[in-house]
mmCIF file of C-alpha atoms and ligand atoms in Angstrom:
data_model
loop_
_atom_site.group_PDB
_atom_site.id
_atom_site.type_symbol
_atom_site.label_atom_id
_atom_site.label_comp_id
_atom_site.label_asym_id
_atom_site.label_seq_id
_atom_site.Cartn_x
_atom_site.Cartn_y
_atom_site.Cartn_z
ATOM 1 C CA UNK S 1 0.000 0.000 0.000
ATOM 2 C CA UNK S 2 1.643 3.536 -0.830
ATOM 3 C CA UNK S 3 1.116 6.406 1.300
ATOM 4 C CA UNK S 4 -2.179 8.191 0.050
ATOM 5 C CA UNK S 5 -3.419 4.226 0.868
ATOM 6 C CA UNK S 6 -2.220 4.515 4.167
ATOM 7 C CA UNK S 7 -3.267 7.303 4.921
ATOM 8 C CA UNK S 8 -7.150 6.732 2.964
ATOM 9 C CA UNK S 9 -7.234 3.519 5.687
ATOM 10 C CA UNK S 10 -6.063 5.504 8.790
ATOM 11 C CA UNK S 11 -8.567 8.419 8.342
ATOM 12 C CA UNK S 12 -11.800 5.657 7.219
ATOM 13 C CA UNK S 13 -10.770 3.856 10.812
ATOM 14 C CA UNK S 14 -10.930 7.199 12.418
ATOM 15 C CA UNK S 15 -14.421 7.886 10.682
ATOM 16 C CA UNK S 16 -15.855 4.818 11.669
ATOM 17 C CA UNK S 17 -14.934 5.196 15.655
ATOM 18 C CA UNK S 18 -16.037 8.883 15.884
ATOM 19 C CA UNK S 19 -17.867 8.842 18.922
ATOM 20 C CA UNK S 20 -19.897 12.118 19.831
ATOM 21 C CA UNK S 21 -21.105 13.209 23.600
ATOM 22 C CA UNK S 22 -24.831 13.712 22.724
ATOM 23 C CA UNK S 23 -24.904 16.245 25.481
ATOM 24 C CA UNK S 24 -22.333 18.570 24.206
ATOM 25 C CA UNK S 25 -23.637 19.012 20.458
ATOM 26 C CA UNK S 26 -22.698 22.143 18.521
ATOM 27 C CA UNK S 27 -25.789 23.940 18.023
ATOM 28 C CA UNK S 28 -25.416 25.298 14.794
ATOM 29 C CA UNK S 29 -23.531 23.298 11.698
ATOM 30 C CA UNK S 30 -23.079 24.955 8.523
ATOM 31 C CA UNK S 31 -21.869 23.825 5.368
ATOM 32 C CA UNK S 32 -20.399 24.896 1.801
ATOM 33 C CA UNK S 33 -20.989 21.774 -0.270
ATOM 34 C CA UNK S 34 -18.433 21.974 -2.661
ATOM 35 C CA UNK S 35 -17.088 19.959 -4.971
ATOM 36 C CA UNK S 36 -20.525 18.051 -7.140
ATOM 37 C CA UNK S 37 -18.674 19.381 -10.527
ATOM 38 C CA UNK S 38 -15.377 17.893 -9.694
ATOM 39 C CA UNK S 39 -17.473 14.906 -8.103
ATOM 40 C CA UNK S 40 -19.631 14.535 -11.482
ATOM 41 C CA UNK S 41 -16.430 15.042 -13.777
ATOM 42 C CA UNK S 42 -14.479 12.078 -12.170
ATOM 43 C CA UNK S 43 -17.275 9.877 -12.921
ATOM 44 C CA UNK S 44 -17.539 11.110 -16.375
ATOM 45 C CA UNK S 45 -21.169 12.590 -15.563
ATOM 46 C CA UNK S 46 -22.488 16.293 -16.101
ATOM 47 C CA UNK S 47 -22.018 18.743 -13.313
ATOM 48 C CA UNK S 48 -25.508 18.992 -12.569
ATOM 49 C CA UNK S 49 -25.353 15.235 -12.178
ATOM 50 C CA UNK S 50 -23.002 16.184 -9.475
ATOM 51 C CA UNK S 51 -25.195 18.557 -7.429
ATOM 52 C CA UNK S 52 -28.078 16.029 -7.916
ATOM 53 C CA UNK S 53 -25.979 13.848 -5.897
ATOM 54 C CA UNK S 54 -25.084 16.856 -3.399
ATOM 55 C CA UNK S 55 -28.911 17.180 -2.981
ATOM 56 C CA UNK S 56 -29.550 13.713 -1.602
ATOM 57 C CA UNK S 57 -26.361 14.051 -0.009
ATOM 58 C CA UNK S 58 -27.883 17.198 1.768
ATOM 59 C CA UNK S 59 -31.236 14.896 2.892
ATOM 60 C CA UNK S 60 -29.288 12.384 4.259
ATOM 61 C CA UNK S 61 -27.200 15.134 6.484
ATOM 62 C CA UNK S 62 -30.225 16.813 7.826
ATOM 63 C CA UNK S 63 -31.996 13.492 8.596
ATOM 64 C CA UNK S 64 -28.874 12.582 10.833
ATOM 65 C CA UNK S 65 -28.626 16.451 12.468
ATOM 66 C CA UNK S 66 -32.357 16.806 13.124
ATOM 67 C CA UNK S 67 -31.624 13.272 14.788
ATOM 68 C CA UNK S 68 -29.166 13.951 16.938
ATOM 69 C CA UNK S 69 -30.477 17.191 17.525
ATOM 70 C CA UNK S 70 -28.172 19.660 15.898
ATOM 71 C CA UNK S 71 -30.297 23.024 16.556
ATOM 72 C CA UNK S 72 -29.790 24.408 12.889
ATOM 73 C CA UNK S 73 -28.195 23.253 10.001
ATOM 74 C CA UNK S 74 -27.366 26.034 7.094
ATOM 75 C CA UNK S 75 -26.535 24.598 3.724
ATOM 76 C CA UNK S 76 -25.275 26.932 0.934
ATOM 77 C CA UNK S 77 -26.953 26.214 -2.100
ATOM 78 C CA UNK S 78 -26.446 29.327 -4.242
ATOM 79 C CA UNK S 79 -24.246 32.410 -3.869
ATOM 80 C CA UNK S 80 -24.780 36.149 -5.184
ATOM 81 C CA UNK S 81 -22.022 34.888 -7.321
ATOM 82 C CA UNK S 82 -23.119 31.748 -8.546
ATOM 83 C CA UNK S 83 -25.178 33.671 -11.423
ATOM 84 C CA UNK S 84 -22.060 33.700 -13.592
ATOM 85 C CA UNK S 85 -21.771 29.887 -14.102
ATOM 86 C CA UNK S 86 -23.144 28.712 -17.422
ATOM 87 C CA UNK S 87 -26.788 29.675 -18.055
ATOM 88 C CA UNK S 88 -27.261 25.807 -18.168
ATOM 89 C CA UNK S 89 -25.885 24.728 -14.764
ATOM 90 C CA UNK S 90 -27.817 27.744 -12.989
ATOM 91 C CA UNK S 91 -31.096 26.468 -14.558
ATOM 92 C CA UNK S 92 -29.850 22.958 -13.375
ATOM 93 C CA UNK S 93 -29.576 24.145 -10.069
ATOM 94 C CA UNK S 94 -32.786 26.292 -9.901
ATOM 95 C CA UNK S 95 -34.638 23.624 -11.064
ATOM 96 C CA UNK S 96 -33.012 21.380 -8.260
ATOM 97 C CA UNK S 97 -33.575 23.801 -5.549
ATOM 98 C CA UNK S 98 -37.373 23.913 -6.547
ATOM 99 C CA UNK S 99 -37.611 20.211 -6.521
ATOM 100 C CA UNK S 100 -35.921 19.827 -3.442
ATOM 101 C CA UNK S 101 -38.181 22.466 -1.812
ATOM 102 C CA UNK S 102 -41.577 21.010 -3.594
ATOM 103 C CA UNK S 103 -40.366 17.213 -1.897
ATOM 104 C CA UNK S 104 -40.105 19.052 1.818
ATOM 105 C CA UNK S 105 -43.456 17.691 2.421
ATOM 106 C CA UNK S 106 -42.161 14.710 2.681
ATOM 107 C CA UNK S 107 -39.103 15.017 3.297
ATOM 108 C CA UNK S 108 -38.525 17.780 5.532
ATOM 109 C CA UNK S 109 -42.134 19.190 6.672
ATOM 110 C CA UNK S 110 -43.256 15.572 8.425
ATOM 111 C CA UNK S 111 -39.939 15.642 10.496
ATOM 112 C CA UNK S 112 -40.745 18.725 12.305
ATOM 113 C CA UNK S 113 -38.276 21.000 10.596
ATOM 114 C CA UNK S 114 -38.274 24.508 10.242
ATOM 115 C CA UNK S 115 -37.247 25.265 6.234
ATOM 116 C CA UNK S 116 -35.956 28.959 5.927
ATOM 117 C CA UNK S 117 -34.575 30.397 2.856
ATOM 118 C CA UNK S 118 -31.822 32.919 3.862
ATOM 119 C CA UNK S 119 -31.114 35.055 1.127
ATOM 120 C CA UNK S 120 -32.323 37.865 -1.248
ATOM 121 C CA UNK S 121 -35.284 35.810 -3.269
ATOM 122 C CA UNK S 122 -35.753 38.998 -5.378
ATOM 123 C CA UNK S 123 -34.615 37.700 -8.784
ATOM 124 C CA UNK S 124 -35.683 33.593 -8.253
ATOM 125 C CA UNK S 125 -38.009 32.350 -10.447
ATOM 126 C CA UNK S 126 -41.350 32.531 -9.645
ATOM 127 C CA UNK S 127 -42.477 29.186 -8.883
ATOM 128 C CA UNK S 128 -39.683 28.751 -6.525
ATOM 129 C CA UNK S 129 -40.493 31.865 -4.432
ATOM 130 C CA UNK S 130 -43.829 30.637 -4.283
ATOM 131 C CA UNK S 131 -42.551 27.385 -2.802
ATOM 132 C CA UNK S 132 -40.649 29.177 -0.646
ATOM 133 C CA UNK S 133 -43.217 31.046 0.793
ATOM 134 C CA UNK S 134 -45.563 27.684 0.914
ATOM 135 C CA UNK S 135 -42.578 26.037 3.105
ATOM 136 C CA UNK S 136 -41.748 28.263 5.525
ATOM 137 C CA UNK S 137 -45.344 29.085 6.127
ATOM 138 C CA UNK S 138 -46.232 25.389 6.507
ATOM 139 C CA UNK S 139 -42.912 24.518 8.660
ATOM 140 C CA UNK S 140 -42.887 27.614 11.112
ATOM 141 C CA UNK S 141 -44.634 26.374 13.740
ATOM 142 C CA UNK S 142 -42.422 23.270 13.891
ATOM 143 C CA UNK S 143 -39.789 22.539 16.899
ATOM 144 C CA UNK S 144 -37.508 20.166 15.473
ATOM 145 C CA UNK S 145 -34.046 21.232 13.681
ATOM 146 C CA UNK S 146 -34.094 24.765 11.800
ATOM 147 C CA UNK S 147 -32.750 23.778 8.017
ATOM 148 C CA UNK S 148 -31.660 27.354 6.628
ATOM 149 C CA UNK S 149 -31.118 27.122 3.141
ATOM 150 C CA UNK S 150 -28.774 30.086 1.445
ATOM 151 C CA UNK S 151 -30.301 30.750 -2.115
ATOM 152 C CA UNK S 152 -28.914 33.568 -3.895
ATOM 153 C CA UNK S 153 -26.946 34.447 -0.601
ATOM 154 C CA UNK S 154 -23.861 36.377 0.329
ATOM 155 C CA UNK S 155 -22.416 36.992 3.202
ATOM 156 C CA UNK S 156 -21.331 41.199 2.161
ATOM 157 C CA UNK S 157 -25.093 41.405 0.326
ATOM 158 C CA UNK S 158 -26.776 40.328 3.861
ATOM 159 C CA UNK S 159 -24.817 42.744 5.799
ATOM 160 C CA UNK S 160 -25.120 45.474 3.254
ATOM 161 C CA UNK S 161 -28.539 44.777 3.263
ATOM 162 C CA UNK S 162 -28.782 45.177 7.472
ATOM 163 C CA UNK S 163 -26.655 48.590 6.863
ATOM 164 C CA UNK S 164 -29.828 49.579 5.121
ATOM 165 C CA UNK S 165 -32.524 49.020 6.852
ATOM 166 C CA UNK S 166 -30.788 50.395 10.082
ATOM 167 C CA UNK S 167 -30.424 53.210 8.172
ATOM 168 C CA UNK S 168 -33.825 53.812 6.981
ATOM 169 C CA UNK S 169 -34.397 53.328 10.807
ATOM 170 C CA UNK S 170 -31.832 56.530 11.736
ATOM 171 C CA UNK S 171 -34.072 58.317 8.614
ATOM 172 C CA UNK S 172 -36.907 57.965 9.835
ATOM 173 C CA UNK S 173 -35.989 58.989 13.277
ATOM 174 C CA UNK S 174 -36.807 56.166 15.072
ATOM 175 C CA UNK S 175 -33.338 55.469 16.152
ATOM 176 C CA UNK S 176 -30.095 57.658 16.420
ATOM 177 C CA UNK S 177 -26.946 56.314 14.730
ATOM 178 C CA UNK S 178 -25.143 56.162 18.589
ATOM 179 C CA UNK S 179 -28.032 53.426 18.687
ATOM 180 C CA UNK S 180 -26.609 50.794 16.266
ATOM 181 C CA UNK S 181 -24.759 48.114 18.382
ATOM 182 C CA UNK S 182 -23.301 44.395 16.859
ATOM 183 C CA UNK S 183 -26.669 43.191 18.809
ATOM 184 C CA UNK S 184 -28.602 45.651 16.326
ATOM 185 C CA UNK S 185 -26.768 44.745 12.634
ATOM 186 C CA UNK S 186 -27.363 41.002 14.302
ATOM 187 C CA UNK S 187 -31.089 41.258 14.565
ATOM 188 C CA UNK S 188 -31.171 42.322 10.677
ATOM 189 C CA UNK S 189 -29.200 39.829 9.100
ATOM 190 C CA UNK S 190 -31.186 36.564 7.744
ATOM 191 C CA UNK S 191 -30.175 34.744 10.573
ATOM 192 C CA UNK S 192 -31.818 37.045 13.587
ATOM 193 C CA UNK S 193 -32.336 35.466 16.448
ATOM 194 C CA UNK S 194 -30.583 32.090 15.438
ATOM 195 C CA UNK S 195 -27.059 31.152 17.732
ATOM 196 C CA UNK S 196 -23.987 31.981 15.534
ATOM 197 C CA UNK S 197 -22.226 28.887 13.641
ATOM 198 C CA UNK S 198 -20.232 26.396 15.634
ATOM 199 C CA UNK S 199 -18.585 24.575 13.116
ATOM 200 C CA UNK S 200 -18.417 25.794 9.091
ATOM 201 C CA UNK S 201 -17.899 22.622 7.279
ATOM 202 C CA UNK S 202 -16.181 22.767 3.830
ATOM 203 C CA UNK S 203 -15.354 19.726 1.773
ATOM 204 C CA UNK S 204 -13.531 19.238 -1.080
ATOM 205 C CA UNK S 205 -10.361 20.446 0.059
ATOM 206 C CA UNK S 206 -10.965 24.267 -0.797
ATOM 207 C CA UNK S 207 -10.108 26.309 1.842
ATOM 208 C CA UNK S 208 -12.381 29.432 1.622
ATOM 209 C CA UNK S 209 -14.992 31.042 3.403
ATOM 210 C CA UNK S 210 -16.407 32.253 -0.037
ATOM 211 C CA UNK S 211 -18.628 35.061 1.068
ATOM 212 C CA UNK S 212 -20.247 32.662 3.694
ATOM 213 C CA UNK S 213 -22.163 33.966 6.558
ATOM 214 C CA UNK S 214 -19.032 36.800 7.138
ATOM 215 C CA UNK S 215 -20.683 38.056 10.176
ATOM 216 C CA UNK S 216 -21.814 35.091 11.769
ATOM 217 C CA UNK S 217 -18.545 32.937 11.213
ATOM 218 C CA UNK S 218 -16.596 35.338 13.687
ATOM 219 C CA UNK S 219 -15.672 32.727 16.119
ATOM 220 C CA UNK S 220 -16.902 29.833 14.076
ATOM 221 C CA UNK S 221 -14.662 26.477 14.036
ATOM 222 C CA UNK S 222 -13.582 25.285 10.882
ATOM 223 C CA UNK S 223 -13.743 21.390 9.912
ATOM 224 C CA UNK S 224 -12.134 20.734 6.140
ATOM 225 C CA UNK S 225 -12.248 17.337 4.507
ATOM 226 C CA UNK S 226 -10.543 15.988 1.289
ATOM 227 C CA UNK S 227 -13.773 14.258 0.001
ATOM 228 C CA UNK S 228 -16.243 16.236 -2.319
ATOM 229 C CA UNK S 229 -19.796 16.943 -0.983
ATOM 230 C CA UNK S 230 -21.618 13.914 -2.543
ATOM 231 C CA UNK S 231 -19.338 11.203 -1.008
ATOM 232 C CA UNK S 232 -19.865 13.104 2.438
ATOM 233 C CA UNK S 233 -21.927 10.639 4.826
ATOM 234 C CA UNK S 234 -23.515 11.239 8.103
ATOM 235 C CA UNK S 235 -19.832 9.340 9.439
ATOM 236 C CA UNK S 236 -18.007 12.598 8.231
ATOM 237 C CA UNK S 237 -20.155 14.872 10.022
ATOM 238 C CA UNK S 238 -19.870 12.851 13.173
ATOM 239 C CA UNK S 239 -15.952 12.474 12.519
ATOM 240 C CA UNK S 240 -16.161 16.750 12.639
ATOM 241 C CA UNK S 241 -18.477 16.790 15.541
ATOM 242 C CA UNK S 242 -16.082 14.852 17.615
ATOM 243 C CA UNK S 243 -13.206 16.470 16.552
ATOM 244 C CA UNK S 244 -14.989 20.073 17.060
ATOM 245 C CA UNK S 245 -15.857 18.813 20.817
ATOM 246 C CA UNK S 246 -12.185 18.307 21.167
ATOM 247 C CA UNK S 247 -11.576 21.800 20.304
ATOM 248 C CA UNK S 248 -10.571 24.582 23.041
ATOM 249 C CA UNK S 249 -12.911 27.554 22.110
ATOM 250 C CA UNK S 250 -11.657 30.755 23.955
ATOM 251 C CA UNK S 251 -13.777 33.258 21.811
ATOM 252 C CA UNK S 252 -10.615 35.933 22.417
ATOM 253 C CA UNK S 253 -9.975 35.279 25.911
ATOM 254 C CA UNK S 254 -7.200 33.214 27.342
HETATM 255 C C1 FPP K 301 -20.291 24.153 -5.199
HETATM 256 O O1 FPP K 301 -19.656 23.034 -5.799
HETATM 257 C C2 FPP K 301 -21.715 23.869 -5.102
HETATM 258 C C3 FPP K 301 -22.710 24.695 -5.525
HETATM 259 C C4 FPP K 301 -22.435 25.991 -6.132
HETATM 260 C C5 FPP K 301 -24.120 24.284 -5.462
HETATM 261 C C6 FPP K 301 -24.537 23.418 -4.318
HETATM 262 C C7 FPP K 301 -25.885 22.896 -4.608
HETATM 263 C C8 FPP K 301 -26.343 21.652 -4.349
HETATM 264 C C9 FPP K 301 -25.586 20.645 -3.598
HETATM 265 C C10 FPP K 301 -27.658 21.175 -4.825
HETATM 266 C C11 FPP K 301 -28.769 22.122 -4.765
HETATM 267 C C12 FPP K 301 -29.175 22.389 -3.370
HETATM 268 C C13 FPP K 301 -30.348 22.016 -2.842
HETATM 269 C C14 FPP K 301 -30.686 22.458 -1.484
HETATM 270 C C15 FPP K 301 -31.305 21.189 -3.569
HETATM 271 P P1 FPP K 301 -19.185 23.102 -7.309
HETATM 272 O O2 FPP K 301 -20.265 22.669 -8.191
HETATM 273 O O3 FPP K 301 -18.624 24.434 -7.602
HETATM 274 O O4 FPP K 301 -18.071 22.003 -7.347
HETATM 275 P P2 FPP K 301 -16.663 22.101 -8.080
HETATM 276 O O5 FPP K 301 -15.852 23.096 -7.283
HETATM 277 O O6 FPP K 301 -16.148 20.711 -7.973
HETATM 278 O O7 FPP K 301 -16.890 22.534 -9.494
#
C-alpha cells in the first residue's frame, strides 16, 4: 500500500470510531458543499449530475442532524455569485432547488423542521419563491431542527442589506446612529435570532470562506475534509463533531 493508501485507511478507521457526547452538540452546523462538478467530472457525468448527488447528499445530512439534535443546520446552495456559471448549470440548479423544496413535504415538513430560505429571493423564479413562501409558512410552527437554506446568498449582500434598513431606521428617526450596536446589525441579518455557527464545514479540500455567513462565522470552528460533498456521509459529520468537541474555544480570551 503507498502512502495516500495509508493514509485513505487511517482516516476511514478514524471515521468509523467517531464517537460524539450527545450532550455537548454544537448547536449550529453549517456547510459549503463543494465539490458536485469535480465529483460529477471524475465519474464522467455532467455537473448537474453532481449537485443532484449533493442534494440527496444534503437529505441524508439533515436526517442525521435533526436526529441527533443539531439546533440548525445552514446549507449553501447558491451564492450572489453563482449567477455567472453557465446559463445551463444555474437552470440545473434552480430547477433542483425547486424540486428539493416542492419534496419538503415529505421530506422535511413531516420531520418537524423549520425550512428557511436565507437570502435575497428577489430575482428567483417565480415558482420557486412561491414554494418558498408555501414552506416556511407550513414549517414555522415546527420545533424540530431549523434547516436554513442560502439561495442567492452572500455573506457582504446580507450585511449590506442590514446597513440599510438600520439606516432607513436613523431616517426615519426612530433610532439615532449612537443606537446601532453588533446586537442591532445582528437582529437584521437573515439569521436574527438564530445562535452563531459552531462549526463551518467545507469539503472538497478548498479552503475558503467564499462570502459565507461573514458576520456570523466570527468565532466559528472550521472542519475541512478531502472528500467532495456527494461522497460526504452522516460518518463525516460525526468524525467533525467529535473532533470540534475536542476543540478549546476561547472566543478571544485566554
Ligand atoms: C459548489 O460546488 C456547489 C454549488 C455551487 C451548489 C450546491 C448545490 C447543491 C448541492 C444542490 C442544490 C441544493 C439544494 C438544497 C437542492 P461546485 O459545483 O462548484 O463544485 P466544483 O468546485 O467541484 O466545481
Amino acid at each position: 500500500m503507498n502512502l495516500k493508501g495509508i493514509y485513505t485507511a487511517v482516516r476511514q478507521l478514524f471515521v468509523k470510531n467517531a464517537e460524539i457526547d450527545l450532550d455537548n452538540l454544537p448547536q449550529h452546523i453549517a456547510v459549503i458543499m463543494d465539490g458536485n462538478g469535480r465529483w460529477a467530472k471524475s465519474k464522467g457525468l455532467d455537473r448537474s449530475a453532481g449537485h443532484a448527488a449533493g442534494a440527496e447528499t444534503l437529505r441524508e445530512i439533515a436526517d442525521y442532524c435533526s436526529e441527533i439534535g443539531i439546533k440548525v443546520l445552514t446549507a449553501y446552495a447558491f451564492s450572489t455569485e453563482n449567477w455567472k456559471r453557465p446559463q445551463k448549470e444555474v437552470d440545473a440548479l434552480m430547477d433542483l432547488l425547486y424540486e428539493y423544496l416542492c419534496d419538503a413535504d415529505n421530506k422535511l415538513v413531516g420531520k418537524n423542521n423549520v425550512v428557511r430560505v436565507i437570502g435575497d429571493v428577489t430575482p428567483l423564479r417565480e415558482d420557486i419563491k412561491k414554494q418558498i413562501t408555501y414552506v416556511e409558512e407550513k414549517t414555522k410552527n415546527n420545533d424540530g431542527m431549523i434547516i436554513n437554506l442560502a439561495i442567492n446568498y452572500g455573506g457582504r449582500d446580507e450585511i449590506t442589506t442590514a446597513a440599510r434598513k438600520i439606516a432607513e431606521q436613523v431616517k426615519n428617526g426612530e433610532i439615532q446612529p449612537e443606537d446601532i450596536d453588533e446586537k442591532m446589525i445582528d437582529n437584521n441579518l437573515y439569521t436574527a435570532g438564530q445562535p452563531w455557527p459552531d462549526i463551518i464545514l467545507r469539503p472538497s479540500g478548498e479552503y475558503r470562506l467564499s462570502n459565507f455567513l461573514l458576520w456570523q462565522a466570527a468565532y466559528s470552528e472550521f472542519w475541512y475534509a478531502d472528500i467532495c460533498w456527494p461522497d460526504f456521509t452522516p460518518k463525516h459529520m460525526k468524525l467533525a463533531i467529535s473532533k470540534y468537541q475536542k476543540r478549546n474555544r476561547r472566543f478571544g480570551g485566554i
